[in-house]
DNA sequence: GCCAGAATTGACAACGTTGTCCAGACGTTA
DNA sequence: TAACGTCTGGACAACGTTGTCAATTCTGGC
């Protein structure tokens, strides 16, 4: 696990994300620029070609070409008032001729704001996070900000690495789907004004805004639904117990069983990796033996998919309710009954909260819990076999 | 459509992405910092609190606190040699005490490289792009770079806006899934050394690296597969003709029909929006009438999903092959036969090419075409009804 | 034609970092 | 002890932009 602060020995630039010893470094196409060349800018502007490789015109170049002062160029570029049409035209021509584009790095340095926010999630390739990320992006766009995102791969160390790299880039705010359980490393950042909102799972050991789905309630509904359809032996396969939602959903499962006065055999509960092999063996274990479960509740979309495959291989029908909706769930036969959470809404809500903070809202950290929705499609309404 | 270069009247900062007139601006929590306050840094370091809101310690602060020079702090932070262990320890303590984190904006400005790349795609929420984005991210991570991504929503103006905003941030390279057909606006950027790789669709009007899937070949295989199973009247529903892959897949469709000596009734071909309603009505039109098609070839995953829904509502079986694989395609009954392209591999290939360029590879632009794979699952093997 | 006041313009100093280069401190050798 | 390297540390000037503020040019009214 990386330290939150730089060390000398073995210290790596926070953006040097590669863990391999390979000395992979970015280099621009021109190779390392000899320092003496840095003075090239002082040659007459006619010596500079628009297409000179690896060199970009600056406002100074534009100013020289247009025969105006540096600040005037800045004014034109930023649409500030106080420039005569004639001057503006000359500057515009120079800008076009040189292919100038303002260097936002310098702007950021000067202004102190980056108009960008960071999103750290588990895996962008997961169909649950795509819409969430897109929703955050849209809100950011509405506020004129860009989105930088990174996947933690459910690894706390990598999460921290990413978050700190984003902080070093001076993102204005962070939306985090936490992998780790201790976020005290964020304290100096938050104190320094980086707005931070956690999504899907609460922050660990610090007080911060959180937007959650109602995992407990959704899970309880799901299991109650199965019970209502006559099931007594119900299995639960969930994610690693380190993950908050997994625990909450397990709690919901137990609550529903408890409320119905049903005992829970511990062999009916499997928390762990969502890797297909593990889920498969867990499901098969629950479905074997003299008193197999007659229904399964799966803790997230990845688990559900694997369980569906397992059940497809069997003749005896087994009821199934999955947490998370997924595309085409209605086209499988029977349709898969799910507890749907609205990923896009999670993202939108979190991003809206973030920008409220950035706009100066000074309220205590809040926790928002979004409701889930049970969608019956057939698999959850199968009677016990 | 935005100009490629700044104008005064109505000019918007390239990162001011919102198209609405609302004056949405980022503001940090502390409100606008009065310029006079900028001198606060010269007060004694004991006056600064670690948790002072909205203010971040700089190397200068660390240096003052550790009683060393500025450059020494820089050396420690960057793990450069030439610092005694004792000095290093003092600096480390100051860093920790102040919660210092290097400001990468300043670093970027000084060094000229950002160690970040941009990815512009159509829609992050599309399950095809999630894995692609993740693959690009992984390669970037291996090279110590961060990924900034944006969705163009298939709008050329928005694509350009995004790309130029990324250029203003001085990303080192760009991976673009183009929405537009004219990328000459990128010429100055490429000339300035921004490595650029296009993915999924070729660049318009400029010469650049491209990584594609074999749309033509994949489509031809798909349709030939249907023909081999006895179909003579085959419909094709694809994306907008503006999109390169749509055209290529149509070409593949025609080629297969042609090679089999089959005529193509123009009512069997529908290119246009992939919005569900449109696809639905297109499919229903092809399936109606006295000589309906007996098989459908759908041009991408969104189309396929809608077509599957349409076919699920009908009693007469209709064969279907879809371009793009998707999760659970095997669990629908019958399983959906698809032409699979490897989105992750597209992303990996493109990113690898990009970093080759950044590492100084000086080859002419190249085009890579990745093969597709026909996966028979049942729906494509149905005989004509 | 002259002056006040407004409008335009540009010089300059930050922003926080890193590269260069020089000044001391220290240890070694003659 | 003097002369010589080597090692450490720091002063300083960039990087490209924007905020301040003063200088300059224009305008209109007399």
Coordinates of N, CA and C in Angstrom, one line a residue, chain A residues 224-300:
Chain A
X224 N -38.3 -11.3 0.6 CA -39.7 -11.4 1.0 C -40.6 -11.9 -0.2
X225 N -40.2 -11.4 -1.3 CA -40.9 -11.8 -2.5 C -40.8 -13.3 -2.8
X226 N -39.7 -13.8 -2.6 CA -39.5 -15.2 -2.8 C -40.3 -16.0 -1.7
X227 N -40.2 -15.5 -0.5 CA -40.9 -16.1 0.6 C -42.5 -16.1 0.3
X228 N -42.9 -15.0 -0.2 CA -44.3 -14.9 -0.6 C -44.7 -15.9 -1.6
X229 N -43.8 -16.3 -2.4 CA -44.1 -17.3 -3.4 C -43.9 -18.7 -2.9
X230 N -43.7 -18.8 -1.6 CA -43.7 -20.2 -1.1 C -42.4 -20.8 -0.7
X231 N -41.3 -20.0 -0.9 CA -40.0 -20.6 -0.7 C -39.6 -20.5 0.8
X232 N -39.0 -21.5 1.3 CA -38.5 -21.6 2.7 C -37.0 -21.7 2.7
X233 N -36.5 -22.4 1.8 CA -35.0 -22.6 1.8 C -34.5 -21.7 0.6
X234 N -33.9 -20.6 1.0 CA -33.4 -19.6 0.0 C -31.9 -19.3 0.2
X235 N -31.2 -19.4 -0.9 CA -29.8 -19.1 -0.8 C -29.4 -17.7 -1.2
X236 N -28.3 -17.2 -0.6 CA -27.8 -15.9 -1.0 C -26.4 -16.0 -1.4
X237 N -26.1 -15.5 -2.6 CA -24.7 -15.4 -3.0 C -24.3 -14.0 -3.3
X238 N -23.4 -13.5 -2.5 CA -23.0 -12.1 -2.6 C -21.6 -11.8 -2.8
X239 N -21.2 -10.6 -2.8 CA -19.9 -10.1 -3.1 C -19.0 -10.3 -1.8
X240 N -17.8 -9.9 -1.8 CA -16.9 -10.0 -0.7 C -17.4 -9.2 0.5
X241 N -17.3 -9.8 1.7 CA -17.8 -9.1 2.9 C -17.2 -7.8 3.2
X242 N -16.0 -7.6 2.6 CA -15.4 -6.3 2.7 C -16.2 -5.2 2.1
X243 N -17.1 -5.5 1.2 CA -17.8 -4.5 0.5 C -19.1 -4.2 1.2
X244 N -19.4 -3.0 1.4 CA -20.5 -2.5 2.2 C -21.8 -3.1 1.7
X245 N -22.0 -2.9 0.4 CA -23.3 -3.4 -0.2 C -23.6 -4.9 0.1
X246 N -22.5 -5.6 0.0 CA -22.6 -7.1 0.2 C -23.2 -7.3 1.6
X247 N -22.7 -6.6 2.6 CA -23.1 -6.8 4.0 C -24.6 -6.3 4.1
X248 N -24.9 -5.2 3.5 CA -26.2 -4.7 3.7 C -27.2 -5.6 3.0
X249 N -26.9 -6.2 1.9 CA -27.8 -7.1 1.2 C -28.0 -8.4 2.0
X250 N -26.9 -8.8 2.6 CA -27.0 -10.0 3.5 C -27.9 -9.7 4.7
X251 N -27.7 -8.5 5.2 CA -28.6 -8.0 6.3 C -30.1 -8.1 5.9
X252 N -30.3 -7.6 4.7 CA -31.7 -7.6 4.2 C -32.2 -9.0 4.0
X253 N -31.4 -9.9 3.5 CA -31.7 -11.3 3.4 C -32.1 -11.8 4.7
X254 N -31.3 -11.6 5.7 CA -31.5 -12.2 7.1 C -32.8 -11.6 7.7
X255 N -33.0 -10.3 7.4 CA -34.1 -9.6 8.0 C -35.4 -10.2 7.4
X256 N -35.4 -10.4 6.1 CA -36.6 -11.0 5.5 C -36.9 -12.4 6.0
X257 N -35.9 -13.2 6.1 CA -36.0 -14.5 6.7 C -36.5 -14.5 8.1
X258 N -35.9 -13.6 8.8 CA -36.3 -13.5 10.2 C -37.7 -13.1 10.4
X259 N -38.1 -12.1 9.6 CA -39.5 -11.6 9.7 C -40.5 -12.6 9.4
X260 N -40.1 -13.6 8.5 CA -41.0 -14.7 8.2 C -40.8 -15.8 9.1
X261 N -40.0 -15.7 10.1 CA -39.8 -16.8 11.1 C -39.0 -18.0 10.5
X262 N -38.3 -17.7 9.4 CA -37.6 -18.8 8.8 C -36.1 -18.9 9.3
X263 N -35.7 -20.1 9.5 CA -34.3 -20.3 9.9 C -33.4 -20.1 8.7
X264 N -32.1 -19.7 9.0 CA -31.1 -19.6 7.9 C -30.0 -20.6 8.1
X265 N -29.9 -21.6 7.2 CA -28.8 -22.5 7.3 C -27.6 -21.8 6.8
X266 N -26.5 -21.9 7.5 CA -25.3 -21.1 7.1 C -24.8 -21.6 5.7
X267 N -25.1 -22.8 5.4 CA -24.7 -23.3 4.1 C -25.4 -22.6 2.9
X268 N -26.4 -21.8 3.3 CA -27.2 -21.1 2.2 C -26.6 -19.8 1.9
X269 N -25.6 -19.4 2.7 CA -25.0 -18.1 2.5 C -23.6 -18.2 2.0
X270 N -23.3 -17.5 0.9 CA -22.0 -17.5 0.3 C -21.6 -16.0 0.0
X271 N -20.7 -15.5 0.8 CA -20.1 -14.2 0.4 C -18.7 -14.4 -0.1
X272 N -18.3 -13.8 -1.1 CA -16.9 -14.0 -1.6 C -16.7 -13.3 -2.9
X273 N -15.7 -13.9 -3.6 CA -15.4 -13.3 -4.9 C -16.6 -13.5 -5.8
X274 N -16.8 -12.6 -6.8 CA -17.8 -12.8 -7.8 C -17.3 -13.5 -9.1
X275 N -16.1 -14.0 -9.0 CA -15.5 -14.7 -10.1 C -16.5 -15.9 -10.5
X276 N -16.7 -16.1 -11.7 CA -17.7 -17.1 -12.2 C -17.5 -18.5 -11.5
X277 N -16.2 -19.0 -11.5 CA -16.0 -20.3 -10.9 C -16.5 -20.4 -9.5
X278 N -16.2 -19.4 -8.7 CA -16.6 -19.4 -7.3 C -18.1 -19.3 -7.2
X279 N -18.7 -18.5 -7.9 CA -20.2 -18.4 -7.8 C -20.8 -19.7 -8.3
X280 N -20.3 -20.2 -9.3 CA -20.8 -21.5 -9.8 C -20.8 -22.6 -8.8
X281 N -19.6 -22.7 -8.2 CA -19.5 -23.8 -7.2 C -20.4 -23.5 -6.0
X282 N -20.5 -22.2 -5.6 CA -21.3 -21.9 -4.4 C -22.8 -22.3 -4.8
X283 N -23.2 -21.9 -6.0 CA -24.6 -22.2 -6.3 C -24.8 -23.7 -6.4
X284 N -23.9 -24.4 -7.0 CA -24.0 -25.8 -7.1 C -24.1 -26.5 -5.8
X285 N -23.3 -26.0 -4.8 CA -23.3 -26.6 -3.5 C -24.7 -26.4 -2.8
X286 N -25.3 -25.2 -3.0 CA -26.6 -25.0 -2.4 C -27.7 -25.8 -3.0
X287 N -27.5 -26.1 -4.3 CA -28.5 -26.9 -5.0 C -28.4 -28.4 -4.9
X288 N -27.3 -28.8 -4.3 CA -27.1 -30.2 -4.1 C -27.6 -30.7 -2.7
X289 N -27.4 -31.9 -2.4 CA -27.7 -32.4 -1.1 C -29.2 -32.8 -1.0
X290 N -29.5 -33.3 0.2 CA -30.8 -33.8 0.5 C -31.9 -32.6 0.6
X291 N -31.5 -31.5 1.1 CA -32.4 -30.4 1.3 C -31.9 -29.1 0.6
X292 N -31.9 -29.2 -0.7 CA -31.4 -28.0 -1.5 C -32.2 -26.8 -1.4
X293 N -31.7 -25.7 -1.6 CA -32.5 -24.4 -1.6 C -33.4 -24.5 -2.9
X294 N -34.5 -23.9 -2.7 CA -35.5 -23.9 -3.9 C -35.5 -22.5 -4.6
X295 N -34.8 -21.6 -4.0 CA -34.7 -20.3 -4.6 C -33.3 -19.6 -4.2
X296 N -32.9 -18.7 -5.1 CA -31.6 -18.1 -4.9 C -31.8 -16.6 -5.0
X297 N -31.1 -15.9 -4.2 CA -31.0 -14.4 -4.3 C -29.6 -14.0 -4.5
X298 N -29.4 -13.4 -5.7 CA -28.0 -13.1 -6.1 C -27.7 -11.6 -5.8
X299 N -26.5 -11.4 -5.3 CA -26.2 -10.1 -4.7 C -25.8 -9.0 -5.6
X300 N -25.5 -9.3 -6.9 CA -25.2 -8.2 -7.8 C -25.3 -8.8 -9.3

